[in-house]
Coordinates of C-alpha atoms and ligand atoms in Angstrom, one line a residue:
M268 CA 0.0 0.0 0.0
K269 CA 1.2 3.5 -0.9
Q270 CA 2.1 5.7 2.0
T271 CA 0.3 9.0 2.5
V272 CA 2.2 12.3 2.3
F273 CA 0.9 15.7 3.5
S274 CA 2.4 19.2 3.3
G275 CA 1.1 22.8 3.2
I276 CA 2.3 26.2 2.2
R277 CA 0.9 29.4 3.7
S278 CA -0.9 31.8 1.5
S279 CA 1.4 34.6 2.7
G280 CA 3.0 35.7 -0.5
E281 CA 4.9 34.4 -3.6
L282 CA 6.9 31.2 -3.4
H283 CA 10.7 31.6 -3.2
L284 CA 13.8 29.5 -3.6
G285 CA 13.6 28.3 0.0
N286 CA 10.1 27.0 -0.5
Y287 CA 11.1 25.3 -3.7
I288 CA 14.3 23.7 -2.5
G289 CA 13.1 22.9 1.1
A290 CA 9.6 21.6 0.2
I291 CA 8.4 21.5 -3.4
K292 CA 11.4 19.6 -4.8
S293 CA 10.6 16.8 -2.3
F294 CA 6.9 17.0 -3.2
L295 CA 7.7 16.4 -6.9
E296 CA 9.8 13.3 -5.9
L297 CA 7.2 11.9 -3.5
Q298 CA 4.2 12.4 -5.8
K299 CA 5.7 9.7 -8.2
D300 CA 4.9 6.9 -5.8
H301 CA 2.9 8.1 -2.8
N302 CA -0.6 9.3 -2.1
C303 CA 0.1 13.0 -1.8
I304 CA -2.1 15.8 -0.4
F305 CA -0.7 19.3 -0.8
M306 CA -2.6 22.3 0.5
V307 CA -2.6 26.1 0.4
V308 CA -3.0 26.6 4.1
D309 CA -4.9 29.8 4.2
Y310 CA -6.1 29.4 7.8
H311 CA -2.4 29.5 8.8
G312 CA -1.9 32.4 6.5
I313 CA -4.3 34.6 8.5
T314 CA -2.4 34.2 11.8
T315 CA 0.1 36.9 10.7
P316 CA -1.0 40.4 9.3
F317 CA -2.8 40.2 6.0
N318 CA -5.0 42.3 3.7
P319 CA -8.5 40.8 3.2
K320 CA -8.6 42.4 -0.3
E321 CA -5.4 40.6 -1.3
I322 CA -5.8 37.1 0.3
K323 CA -7.9 35.6 -2.5
Q324 CA -5.1 36.5 -5.0
S325 CA -2.5 35.1 -2.6
I326 CA -4.3 31.8 -2.3
L327 CA -4.6 31.6 -6.1
N328 CA -0.9 32.5 -6.5
V329 CA 0.2 29.7 -4.3
A330 CA -2.0 27.3 -6.2
L331 CA -0.5 28.6 -9.5
D332 CA 3.0 28.1 -8.1
Y333 CA 2.3 24.6 -7.0
L334 CA 0.9 23.6 -10.5
A335 CA 3.6 25.5 -12.4
A336 CA 6.3 23.7 -10.4
G337 CA 4.9 20.4 -11.4
I338 CA 2.3 19.2 -8.9
N339 CA 0.1 17.0 -11.0
P340 CA -3.6 17.0 -10.0
E341 CA -4.0 13.6 -11.7
K342 CA -1.6 12.1 -9.2
S343 CA -1.9 14.4 -6.1
I344 CA -4.7 16.1 -4.2
L345 CA -4.3 19.9 -4.4
A346 CA -6.7 21.8 -2.2
I347 CA -7.3 24.9 -0.1
Q348 CA -7.3 24.2 3.7
S349 CA -10.4 26.3 4.5
D350 CA -12.3 24.2 2.0
V351 CA -11.9 21.2 4.3
P352 CA -13.3 22.6 7.6
K353 CA -12.9 19.2 9.4
H354 CA -9.3 20.2 10.0
L355 CA -10.6 22.8 12.5
E356 CA -12.8 20.2 14.2
L357 CA -9.9 17.9 14.8
S358 CA -7.7 20.8 15.8
W359 CA -10.2 21.7 18.5
I360 CA -10.2 18.2 19.9
F361 CA -6.3 18.3 19.8
S362 CA -6.3 21.7 21.5
A363 CA -8.2 20.2 24.4
I364 CA -5.4 17.7 25.1
T365 CA -2.4 20.1 24.4
P366 CA -0.7 21.9 27.3
V367 CA -0.3 25.7 26.6
A368 CA 3.2 25.8 28.0
T369 CA 4.5 23.4 25.3
L370 CA 3.1 25.7 22.6
Q371 CA 4.7 28.8 24.1
R372 CA 8.1 27.1 23.7
I373 CA 7.8 26.5 20.0
P374 CA 10.6 28.6 18.2
T375 CA 8.4 29.8 15.3
F376 CA 5.9 31.2 17.8
K377 CA 8.7 33.1 19.5
E378 CA 10.0 34.4 16.1
K379 CA 6.6 35.5 14.8
I380 CA 5.7 37.4 17.9
K381 CA 9.0 39.2 17.7
Q382 CA 8.3 40.0 14.1
H383 CA 4.8 41.2 14.8
P384 CA 4.6 42.3 18.5
D385 CA 1.2 43.9 17.9
Y386 CA -0.3 40.7 16.4
V387 CA 0.1 38.1 19.1
N388 CA -3.0 36.1 18.7
L389 CA -4.3 32.7 19.8
G390 CA -4.2 31.4 16.3
L391 CA -0.5 31.9 16.2
L392 CA 0.0 30.0 19.5
S393 CA -2.2 27.1 18.4
Y394 CA -0.7 27.0 14.9
P395 CA 1.1 23.7 15.6
V396 CA -2.1 22.2 16.9
L397 CA -3.9 23.0 13.6
M398 CA -0.9 21.7 11.7
A399 CA -1.1 18.5 13.6
A400 CA -4.7 18.2 12.6
D401 CA -3.8 19.1 8.9
I402 CA -1.4 16.1 8.9
L403 CA -3.2 13.6 11.1
I404 CA -6.7 14.0 9.6
Y405 CA -5.2 12.2 6.6
K406 CA -3.1 9.8 8.8
A407 CA -0.1 10.9 6.8
A408 CA 3.2 9.0 7.3
I409 CA 5.5 11.5 5.7
V410 CA 5.6 15.3 5.8
P411 CA 8.2 16.9 3.5
V412 CA 9.2 20.3 5.1
G413 CA 12.0 22.7 5.6
E414 CA 14.1 22.6 8.7
D415 CA 12.1 25.4 10.4
Q416 CA 9.1 23.1 10.6
L417 CA 10.8 20.3 12.6
P418 CA 9.5 21.4 16.0
H419 CA 6.0 21.3 14.6
I420 CA 6.4 17.8 13.4
E421 CA 7.7 16.8 16.8
M422 CA 4.6 18.5 18.3
T423 CA 2.4 16.5 15.9
N424 CA 3.9 13.3 17.1
E425 CA 3.4 14.4 20.7
I426 CA -0.2 15.2 20.1
A427 CA -0.8 11.8 18.3
K428 CA 0.8 10.0 21.1
R429 CA -1.3 11.8 23.7
F430 CA -4.5 11.1 21.7
N431 CA -3.6 7.4 21.1
G432 CA -2.7 7.0 24.8
R433 CA -5.9 8.5 26.0
F434 CA -8.5 7.3 23.4
G435 CA -6.8 4.2 21.7
K436 CA -4.5 3.8 18.8
T437 CA -5.8 6.1 16.0
F438 CA -2.9 8.0 14.5
P439 CA 0.4 6.9 13.0
N440 CA 3.9 8.2 13.8
V441 CA 4.8 11.0 11.4
K442 CA 8.2 11.3 9.7
A443 CA 9.5 14.7 8.6
K444 CA 11.4 14.5 5.2
L445 CA 14.1 17.1 4.8
S446 CA 15.6 17.9 1.5
D447 CA 19.3 18.7 0.8
G448 CA 18.7 22.4 1.1
A449 CA 16.4 22.3 4.1
K450 CA 17.3 25.9 5.2
I451 CA 18.0 28.5 2.5
M452 CA 19.0 31.8 4.0
S453 CA 17.8 35.3 3.3
L454 CA 19.7 37.3 0.7
S455 CA 20.0 40.3 3.0
D456 CA 20.6 38.6 6.3
P457 CA 22.3 35.2 6.3
A458 CA 21.4 34.6 9.9
K459 CA 17.7 34.4 9.0
K460 CA 16.0 31.9 6.8
M461 CA 14.6 33.1 3.5
S462 CA 10.9 33.9 4.1
K463 CA 7.9 35.1 2.1
S464 CA 7.0 37.5 4.9
H465 CA 10.3 39.2 5.2
G466 CA 9.9 41.4 2.0
H467 CA 10.5 40.7 -1.6
K468 CA 14.1 42.0 -1.6
T469 CA 15.2 39.3 0.8
Y470 CA 14.2 36.4 -1.5
I471 CA 14.2 35.3 -5.1
A472 CA 10.6 34.3 -6.1
L473 CA 10.2 31.4 -8.5
N474 CA 8.4 33.7 -10.9
D475 CA 11.0 36.5 -10.8
S476 CA 12.2 37.6 -14.2
P477 CA 15.9 37.1 -15.2
Q478 CA 16.4 40.8 -14.8
I479 CA 14.9 40.9 -11.2
I480 CA 16.9 37.8 -10.2
K481 CA 20.1 39.6 -11.4
E482 CA 19.3 42.8 -9.5
K483 CA 18.4 40.9 -6.3
L484 CA 21.5 38.8 -6.3
K485 CA 23.7 41.9 -7.0
K486 CA 22.6 43.2 -3.7
A487 CA 22.9 39.9 -1.8
V488 CA 25.4 39.9 1.1
T489 CA 28.7 38.2 0.5
D490 CA 32.2 38.2 2.0
I491 CA 34.7 41.0 1.4
G492 CA 37.9 39.5 0.1
T493 CA 38.7 35.9 0.6
T494 CA 39.9 34.3 3.8
G495 CA 39.6 30.7 2.6
K496 CA 36.7 30.0 4.9
M497 CA 33.1 30.5 3.8
T498 CA 30.9 32.7 5.8
P499 CA 27.1 31.8 6.0
A500 CA 26.3 34.3 3.2
T501 CA 28.7 32.8 0.7
K502 CA 27.8 29.2 1.8
N503 CA 24.2 30.1 0.9
L504 CA 25.1 31.3 -2.6
F505 CA 27.2 28.2 -3.2
L506 CA 24.3 26.0 -2.0
L507 CA 22.0 27.7 -4.5
L508 CA 24.6 27.2 -7.2
E509 CA 25.1 23.5 -6.3
I510 CA 21.3 22.8 -6.4
L511 CA 20.1 25.0 -9.2
G512 CA 23.2 25.9 -11.2
K513 CA 25.2 24.1 -13.9
K514 CA 27.5 21.5 -12.5
E515 CA 30.6 23.0 -14.1
H516 CA 29.9 26.5 -12.7
Y517 CA 29.7 25.1 -9.2
Q518 CA 33.0 23.3 -9.6
E519 CA 34.7 26.4 -11.2
F520 CA 33.7 28.8 -8.5
L521 CA 34.5 26.3 -5.7
A522 CA 38.0 26.0 -7.1
E523 CA 38.3 29.8 -7.4
H524 CA 37.2 30.2 -3.8
R525 CA 39.8 27.7 -2.7
K526 CA 42.5 29.5 -4.6
G527 CA 41.4 32.9 -3.3
T528 CA 40.8 34.3 -6.8
I529 CA 37.0 34.3 -6.6
K530 CA 35.1 37.4 -7.8
Y531 CA 31.7 37.6 -6.1
S532 CA 30.3 39.9 -8.7
K533 CA 31.0 37.2 -11.3
L534 CA 29.6 34.4 -9.1
K535 CA 26.4 36.4 -8.6
K536 CA 26.0 37.1 -12.3
V537 CA 26.5 33.4 -13.3
L538 CA 24.2 32.2 -10.4
A539 CA 21.5 34.7 -11.6
E540 CA 21.7 33.3 -15.1
D541 CA 21.6 29.7 -13.9
I542 CA 18.6 30.3 -11.6
A543 CA 16.8 32.2 -14.4
D544 CA 17.4 29.2 -16.8
Y545 CA 16.3 26.6 -14.2
F546 CA 13.0 28.4 -13.7
A547 CA 12.4 29.3 -17.4
P548 CA 9.9 26.4 -17.9
F549 CA 8.2 27.3 -14.6
R550 CA 7.7 30.9 -15.8
T551 CA 6.2 29.7 -19.0
R552 CA 3.8 27.2 -17.4
R553 CA 2.8 29.8 -14.8
K554 CA 1.9 32.3 -17.4
E555 CA -0.2 29.8 -19.3
L556 CA -1.9 28.7 -16.1
S557 CA -2.7 32.3 -14.9
A558 CA -4.7 32.7 -18.1
R559 CA -6.9 29.8 -17.0
P560 CA -8.2 30.7 -13.6
D561 CA -11.3 28.5 -14.1
Y562 CA -9.1 25.4 -14.6
V563 CA -7.2 26.2 -11.4
K564 CA -10.4 26.7 -9.5
K565 CA -11.7 23.4 -10.8
V566 CA -8.6 21.5 -9.7
L567 CA -8.9 23.0 -6.2
S568 CA -12.5 22.2 -5.9
E569 CA -12.1 18.6 -7.0
G570 CA -9.1 18.3 -4.7
A571 CA -11.1 19.6 -1.7
E572 CA -13.9 17.1 -2.4
K573 CA -11.4 14.2 -2.3
A574 CA -9.8 15.6 0.8
R575 CA -13.2 16.1 2.6
A576 CA -14.1 12.4 1.9
I577 CA -10.9 11.2 3.8
A578 CA -11.3 13.9 6.5
R579 CA -14.9 12.9 7.2
E580 CA -13.9 9.2 7.8
T581 CA -11.2 10.2 10.3
M582 CA -13.4 12.6 12.2
K583 CA -16.1 9.9 12.5
E584 CA -13.6 7.6 14.1
V585 CA -12.2 10.4 16.3
K586 CA -15.6 11.4 17.6
E587 CA -16.5 7.8 18.4
K588 CA -13.2 7.3 20.2
V589 CA -13.6 10.5 22.2
G590 CA -17.2 9.6 23.0
L591 CA -18.8 12.5 21.2
V592 CA -21.6 10.4 19.6
L593 CA -25.0 9.6 20.9
Ligands
LIG746 P1 6.1 32.8 6.0 O1 7.2 33.9 6.1 O2 4.8 33.4 5.7 O3 6.0 31.9 7.2 P2 7.6 30.9 4.5 O4 8.5 31.4 3.5 O5 8.2 30.5 5.8 O6 6.5 32.0 4.7 P3 5.8 28.7 4.6 O7 4.5 28.7 3.9 O8 5.8 29.0 6.1 O9 6.8 29.7 3.9 O10 6.5 27.3 4.4 C1 6.2 26.4 3.3 C2 7.3 25.3 3.3 O11 8.5 25.8 2.8 C3 7.6 24.6 4.6 O12 7.8 23.3 4.4 C4 8.8 25.3 5.1 O13 9.6 24.5 6.0 C5 9.6 25.5 3.8 N1 10.5 26.6 3.8 C6 10.2 27.9 4.1 N2 11.3 28.7 4.1 C7 12.3 27.9 3.8 C8 13.7 28.1 3.6 N3 14.2 29.3 3.8 N4 14.5 27.0 3.3 C9 14.0 25.8 3.2 N5 12.6 25.5 3.3 C10 11.8 26.5 3.6
LIG747 MG1 6.9 30.0 7.5

């Protein structure tokens, strides 16, 4: 029997190289031989500041990015989280067995409240509980994610264990699947991960034009001179070149770095061209798809229907086990 895979992306902006390398690249591998469910997690998207006039477009944009990157709706379920309200029902039951103190210790919660001190809401605190419900409602075995999500997967397993212990074995143990570039750093601050919500100058979007990619990389932080050792900023650019660039370019620049003859302006130029080439088919497909919004909506609505059918079964079992049935 094929294993089930679940993962989600917040509708908080355009997808960037971190999302692609850390998550989507694994999705494409896994969809070949697993039952995959990928979602635009819009309920998570509203836990940080958002504009109600823009959210619809953001949801559609993430769906377009998924499809243009190669998520195949014939093979995988692609849906919007809020179209499957049973996630919230399960999340409520989980929240009743989850200690508040453990949620307050989650690093992403601490980061987000630092980023938005005027926006410390309950949804942000219970984010990992909803994420546990997102995953466990499909009894997923594998969750491909970036490194920043590992504490959430740990939390998912804790919640599953607590539920199973109290109400009987219901949920499987979940495995996080990390890719080779599980933490791509910001272009402007190599101490922070690349994020949709940190502003468009700090990331390269999958849909950026070759010119924009060139301009953004030109301003990216690098070392001054060569000391032989790579700083995190340079390491990040080399990682991008290794994963997205032409093999010979990576070897050439690595050798130049070792010799101390590297010119970062040249590295950035070549890297920009390689990234632009890598995503050329993506840009074409995305343009085609954005001219067909009805097709995208149809994919999402069919995906939601399939997801609801699975979620309904799990909730039936959960309510029976918890004793919430007459
Ligand atoms: P936001 O700033 O709104 O939280 P984000 O860029 O962190 O946006 P998410 O929607 O939270 O994106 O995450 C989607 C997926 O991409 C997750 O699996 C996450 O771990 C992964 N991911 C996000 N940023 C990176 C990164 N810099 N490197 C590798 N993986 C990443
Ligand atoms: Mg995030």
